Amino acid sequence: MWQTNAVVMRAGEETMLIDSPYFPDELEALPGLLAGAGFEPDALVATHADYDHLLGRLAFPELALGMGEPSVERLHREPGAAQRELRDKDAELYVERPRPLALGHVQALPVPGSIELGSEELELHPAEGHTPDGMAVMARWCGVLCAGDYLSNVEIPMVEAGLGDYRATLARLAPLVEAAETVVPGHGGPHTRDVALRILDEDADYLDVLERGDEKPKLPAGRDTREQRKINAENLQRLHRR
Ligand SMILES: [Zn+2]
Protein backbone atom coordinates (compact mmCIF):
# COMPACT_ATOMS: atom_id res chain seq x y z
CA MET A 1 0.00 0.00 0.00
CA TRP A 2 1.22 3.51 -0.86
CA GLN A 3 4.39 1.84 -2.19
CA THR A 4 5.54 1.51 1.40
CA ASN A 5 9.17 0.44 1.79
CA ALA A 6 10.97 -1.70 4.31
CA VAL A 7 14.76 -1.78 4.30
CA VAL A 8 16.91 -4.51 5.76
CA MET A 9 20.55 -3.82 6.58
CA ARG A 10 23.31 -6.07 7.75
CA ALA A 11 26.74 -5.26 9.16
CA GLY A 12 28.92 -8.00 10.59
CA GLU A 13 26.68 -10.40 12.46
CA GLU A 14 23.79 -8.02 13.03
CA THR A 15 20.78 -7.29 10.87
CA MET A 16 18.07 -4.67 11.23
CA LEU A 17 14.69 -4.15 9.58
CA ILE A 18 13.72 -0.51 9.10
CA ASP A 19 9.98 0.21 8.69
CA SER A 20 7.65 -2.47 7.33
CA PRO A 21 5.49 -3.72 4.50
CA TYR A 22 1.73 -3.44 4.96
CA PHE A 23 -0.19 -6.42 3.66
CA PRO A 24 -0.49 -9.67 5.66
CA ASP A 25 0.86 -11.81 2.80
CA GLU A 26 3.95 -9.57 2.55
CA LEU A 27 4.49 -9.73 6.31
CA GLU A 28 4.02 -13.49 6.31
CA ALA A 29 6.52 -13.98 3.47
CA LEU A 30 9.12 -11.67 4.96
CA PRO A 31 10.84 -13.94 7.55
CA GLY A 32 11.41 -16.74 5.01
CA LEU A 33 12.52 -14.33 2.31
CA LEU A 34 15.03 -12.58 4.57
CA ALA A 35 16.32 -15.84 6.13
CA GLY A 36 16.89 -17.24 2.63
CA ALA A 37 18.96 -14.17 1.75
CA GLY A 38 20.99 -14.30 4.99
CA PHE A 39 19.31 -11.17 6.31
CA GLU A 40 17.43 -12.47 9.34
CA PRO A 41 16.72 -9.39 11.49
CA ASP A 42 17.84 -9.11 15.12
CA ALA A 43 16.13 -5.77 15.62
CA LEU A 44 13.31 -3.62 14.27
CA VAL A 45 13.32 0.13 13.82
CA ALA A 46 10.61 2.52 12.63
CA THR A 47 11.39 5.96 11.19
CA HIS A 48 8.24 7.46 12.75
CA ALA A 49 5.06 6.48 14.56
CA ASP A 50 2.63 6.42 11.61
CA TYR A 51 0.92 3.03 11.63
CA ASP A 52 2.06 1.99 8.14
CA HIS A 53 5.68 1.99 9.38
CA LEU A 54 5.12 0.06 12.60
CA LEU A 55 4.14 -3.38 11.36
CA GLY A 56 7.50 -5.18 11.70
CA ARG A 57 6.36 -7.00 14.81
CA LEU A 58 3.57 -8.68 12.85
CA ALA A 59 6.35 -10.49 10.96
CA PHE A 60 8.79 -10.74 13.90
CA PRO A 61 6.72 -10.74 17.10
CA GLU A 62 9.72 -11.83 19.19
CA LEU A 63 11.79 -8.73 18.31
CA ALA A 64 11.68 -5.37 20.08
CA LEU A 65 10.80 -2.25 18.09
CA GLY A 66 13.15 0.73 18.37
CA MET A 67 12.02 4.27 17.63
CA GLY A 68 13.37 7.77 18.15
CA GLU A 69 12.54 9.34 21.51
CA PRO A 70 10.04 11.78 19.90
CA SER A 71 8.18 8.84 18.34
CA VAL A 72 7.99 7.01 21.67
CA GLU A 73 6.64 10.20 23.26
CA ARG A 74 4.08 10.46 20.46
CA LEU A 75 2.94 6.86 21.10
CA HIS A 76 2.46 7.76 24.76
CA ARG A 77 0.60 10.97 23.87
CA GLU A 78 -1.74 9.09 21.53
CA PRO A 79 -2.18 5.66 23.13
CA GLY A 80 -3.80 3.15 20.78
CA ALA A 81 -3.94 5.62 17.87
CA ALA A 82 -1.71 3.56 15.57
CA GLN A 83 -3.71 0.39 16.22
CA ARG A 84 -6.98 2.25 15.65
CA GLU A 85 -5.82 3.81 12.39
CA LEU A 86 -4.53 0.43 11.19
CA ARG A 87 -7.91 -1.17 11.98
CA ASP A 88 -9.73 1.59 10.07
CA LYS A 89 -7.46 1.30 7.01
CA ASP A 90 -7.74 -2.50 7.10
CA ALA A 91 -11.53 -2.22 7.21
CA GLU A 92 -11.48 0.17 4.25
CA LEU A 93 -9.28 -2.21 2.21
CA TYR A 94 -11.03 -5.43 3.39
CA VAL A 95 -7.72 -6.62 4.89
CA GLU A 96 -7.90 -9.33 7.53
CA ARG A 97 -4.97 -10.04 9.83
CA PRO A 98 -4.17 -13.20 11.77
CA ARG A 99 -3.54 -11.09 14.88
CA PRO A 100 -3.82 -7.47 15.95
CA LEU A 101 -0.78 -5.20 16.16
CA ALA A 102 0.98 -5.29 19.54
CA LEU A 103 3.93 -2.92 19.79
CA GLY A 104 5.29 -4.58 22.93
CA HIS A 105 8.04 -2.79 24.76
CA VAL A 106 9.19 0.02 22.47
CA GLN A 107 12.82 0.98 22.82
CA ALA A 108 13.62 4.72 22.70
CA LEU A 109 16.59 5.67 20.53
CA PRO A 110 18.56 8.93 20.81
CA VAL A 111 17.78 11.43 18.02
CA PRO A 112 20.09 13.02 17.02
CA GLY A 113 22.40 10.16 17.85
CA SER A 114 23.59 6.83 16.62
CA ILE A 115 23.20 3.13 17.22
CA GLU A 116 25.51 0.27 16.53
CA LEU A 117 24.79 -2.33 13.90
CA GLY A 118 27.38 -5.09 14.14
CA SER A 119 30.72 -3.50 13.35
CA GLU A 120 29.16 -0.31 11.94
CA GLU A 121 27.21 2.72 13.02
CA LEU A 122 23.76 3.95 11.99
CA GLU A 123 23.28 7.70 12.33
CA LEU A 124 19.86 8.86 13.50
CA HIS A 125 18.92 12.35 12.30
CA PRO A 126 15.80 14.26 13.35
CA ALA A 127 13.17 14.51 10.60
CA GLU A 128 10.09 16.44 11.69
CA GLY A 129 7.55 18.28 9.59
CA HIS A 130 5.67 15.42 7.98
CA THR A 131 4.77 14.47 11.56
CA PRO A 132 5.97 15.97 14.86
CA ASP A 133 8.25 12.94 15.29
CA GLY A 134 10.50 11.21 12.78
CA MET A 135 14.07 10.33 12.01
CA ALA A 136 16.20 9.59 9.00
CA VAL A 137 18.62 6.69 9.25
CA MET A 138 21.99 7.12 7.54
CA ALA A 139 24.19 4.09 6.91
CA ARG A 140 27.27 5.97 5.81
CA TRP A 141 29.44 2.89 5.41
CA CYS A 142 27.25 1.55 2.62
CA GLY A 143 25.93 4.86 1.31
CA VAL A 144 22.25 4.28 2.12
CA LEU A 145 19.92 6.92 3.53
CA CYS A 146 16.49 5.82 4.79
CA ALA A 147 14.67 9.13 4.71
CA GLY A 148 11.37 8.20 6.35
CA ASP A 149 8.41 10.00 4.75
CA TYR A 150 10.50 12.55 2.86
CA LEU A 151 11.92 12.70 -0.70
CA SER A 152 9.24 10.51 -2.22
CA ASN A 153 8.78 10.34 -5.97
CA VAL A 154 5.14 9.31 -5.55
CA GLU A 155 3.95 11.64 -2.78
CA ILE A 156 4.20 15.40 -2.34
CA PRO A 157 5.23 16.63 1.13
CA MET A 158 2.46 15.77 3.55
CA VAL A 159 2.87 18.53 6.12
CA GLU A 160 1.16 17.40 9.30
CA ALA A 161 3.49 19.34 11.61
CA GLY A 162 5.00 22.77 10.83
CA LEU A 163 6.29 24.19 7.55
CA GLY A 164 9.37 25.45 9.39
CA ASP A 165 10.09 21.98 10.72
CA TYR A 166 9.64 20.49 7.27
CA ARG A 167 12.05 23.03 5.74
CA ALA A 168 14.61 22.38 8.49
CA THR A 169 14.39 18.65 7.76
CA LEU A 170 14.99 19.17 4.04
CA ALA A 171 18.00 21.34 4.87
CA ARG A 172 19.30 18.63 7.22
CA LEU A 173 18.72 15.91 4.63
CA ALA A 174 20.58 17.75 1.83
CA PRO A 175 24.15 16.94 3.00
CA LEU A 176 23.08 13.39 3.87
CA VAL A 177 21.72 12.90 0.35
CA GLU A 178 24.99 14.33 -1.03
CA ALA A 179 26.89 11.71 0.95
CA ALA A 180 24.57 8.84 -0.02
CA GLU A 181 24.56 6.57 -3.02
CA THR A 182 20.99 5.37 -2.57
CA VAL A 183 18.12 7.15 -0.88
CA VAL A 184 15.11 5.09 0.19
CA PRO A 185 11.99 7.12 0.95
CA GLY A 186 9.15 5.72 3.04
CA HIS A 187 7.01 5.54 -0.10
CA GLY A 188 8.01 5.05 -3.74
CA GLY A 189 11.17 3.81 -5.38
CA PRO A 190 14.71 4.03 -4.06
CA HIS A 191 16.58 6.89 -5.71
CA THR A 192 20.09 7.65 -6.84
CA ARG A 193 21.68 10.70 -5.21
CA ASP A 194 20.88 12.92 -8.21
CA VAL A 195 17.22 11.98 -8.34
CA ALA A 196 16.89 12.51 -4.57
CA LEU A 197 18.50 15.96 -4.89
CA ARG A 198 16.04 16.87 -7.65
CA ILE A 199 13.10 15.76 -5.49
CA LEU A 200 14.51 17.73 -2.56
CA ASP A 201 14.50 20.89 -4.71
CA GLU A 202 10.99 20.20 -5.99
CA ASP A 203 9.77 19.67 -2.44
CA ALA A 204 11.38 22.89 -1.19
CA ASP A 205 9.65 24.74 -4.07
CA TYR A 206 6.35 23.07 -3.22
CA LEU A 207 6.63 24.25 0.41
CA ASP A 208 6.96 27.85 -0.87
CA VAL A 209 3.85 27.41 -3.02
CA LEU A 210 2.02 25.90 -0.07
CA GLU A 211 3.00 28.80 2.16
CA ARG A 212 1.57 31.26 -0.38
CA GLY A 213 -1.72 29.38 -0.14
CA ASP A 214 -2.10 28.76 -3.88
CA GLU A 215 -5.31 26.73 -4.31
CA LYS A 216 -4.36 25.06 -7.59
CA PRO A 217 -0.56 24.91 -7.75
CA LYS A 218 1.39 23.04 -10.38
CA LEU A 219 2.60 19.93 -8.61
CA PRO A 220 5.96 18.31 -9.43
CA ALA A 221 6.07 16.13 -12.57
CA GLY A 222 4.95 12.58 -11.87
CA ARG A 223 3.15 13.69 -8.69
CA ASP A 224 0.45 15.81 -10.29
CA THR A 225 -2.38 13.36 -9.65
CA ARG A 226 -5.82 13.57 -8.13
CA GLU A 227 -4.63 11.88 -4.96
CA GLN A 228 -1.74 14.33 -4.58
CA ARG A 229 -4.12 17.26 -5.14
CA LYS A 230 -6.12 15.88 -2.24
CA ILE A 231 -2.97 15.91 -0.08
CA ASN A 232 -2.33 19.49 -1.22
CA ALA A 233 -5.86 20.48 -0.17
CA GLU A 234 -5.32 18.86 3.25
CA ASN A 235 -2.00 20.69 3.64
CA LEU A 236 -3.72 23.99 2.80
CA GLN A 237 -6.46 23.27 5.30
CA ARG A 238 -4.00 22.48 8.09
CA LEU A 239 -1.66 25.40 7.42
CA HIS A 240 -4.06 28.21 6.57
CA ARG A 241 -6.92 27.70 8.96
CA ARG A 242 -5.00 29.55 11.70
ZN1 LIG B 1 4.27 6.67 5.64
PDB file of N, CA and C and ligand atoms in Angstrom, residues 2 4 48 50 52-53 130 149 155 186-187, ligand 1:
ATOM      1  N   TRP A   2       0.478   2.257  -0.792  1.00  0.00           N
ATOM      2  CA  TRP A   2       1.218   3.510  -0.862  1.00  0.00           C
ATOM      3  C   TRP A   2       2.690   3.278  -1.208  1.00  0.00           C
ATOM      4  N   THR A   4       4.800   1.425   0.138  1.00  0.00           N
ATOM      5  CA  THR A   4       5.537   1.505   1.405  1.00  0.00           C
ATOM      6  C   THR A   4       6.791   0.625   1.358  1.00  0.00           C
ATOM      7  N   HIS A  48       9.176   6.597  12.023  1.00  0.00           N
ATOM      8  CA  HIS A  48       8.239   7.456  12.755  1.00  0.00           C
ATOM      9  C   HIS A  48       7.019   6.636  13.152  1.00  0.00           C
ATOM     10  N   ASP A  50       3.802   6.676  12.449  1.00  0.00           N
ATOM     11  CA  ASP A  50       2.626   6.416  11.615  1.00  0.00           C
ATOM     12  C   ASP A  50       2.440   4.901  11.474  1.00  0.00           C
ATOM     13  N   ASP A  52       1.588   2.799   9.273  1.00  0.00           N
ATOM     14  CA  ASP A  52       2.061   1.995   8.141  1.00  0.00           C
ATOM     15  C   ASP A  52       3.558   1.692   8.221  1.00  0.00           C
ATOM     16  N   HIS A  53       4.247   2.248   9.224  1.00  0.00           N
ATOM     17  CA  HIS A  53       5.685   1.994   9.385  1.00  0.00           C
ATOM     18  C   HIS A  53       5.979   1.089  10.579  1.00  0.00           C
ATOM     19  N   HIS A 130       6.750  16.305   8.442  1.00  0.00           N
ATOM     20  CA  HIS A 130       5.671  15.424   7.985  1.00  0.00           C
ATOM     21  C   HIS A 130       4.800  15.114   9.200  1.00  0.00           C
ATOM     22  N   ASP A 149       9.377   9.498   5.733  1.00  0.00           N
ATOM     23  CA  ASP A 149       8.407   9.996   4.747  1.00  0.00           C
ATOM     24  C   ASP A 149       8.807  11.343   4.161  1.00  0.00           C
ATOM     25  N   GLU A 155       4.790  10.892  -3.717  1.00  0.00           N
ATOM     26  CA  GLU A 155       3.951  11.636  -2.777  1.00  0.00           C
ATOM     27  C   GLU A 155       4.544  13.029  -2.570  1.00  0.00           C
ATOM     28  N   GLY A 186      10.160   6.605   2.457  1.00  0.00           N
ATOM     29  CA  GLY A 186       9.152   5.725   3.044  1.00  0.00           C
ATOM     30  C   GLY A 186       8.186   5.166   2.010  1.00  0.00           C
ATOM     31  N   HIS A 187       7.956   5.944   0.945  1.00  0.00           N
ATOM     32  CA  HIS A 187       7.009   5.539  -0.096  1.00  0.00           C
ATOM     33  C   HIS A 187       7.606   5.826  -1.467  1.00  0.00           C
TER      34      HIS A 187
HETATM   35 ZN    ZN B   1       4.273   6.669   5.643  1.00  0.00          ZN
END
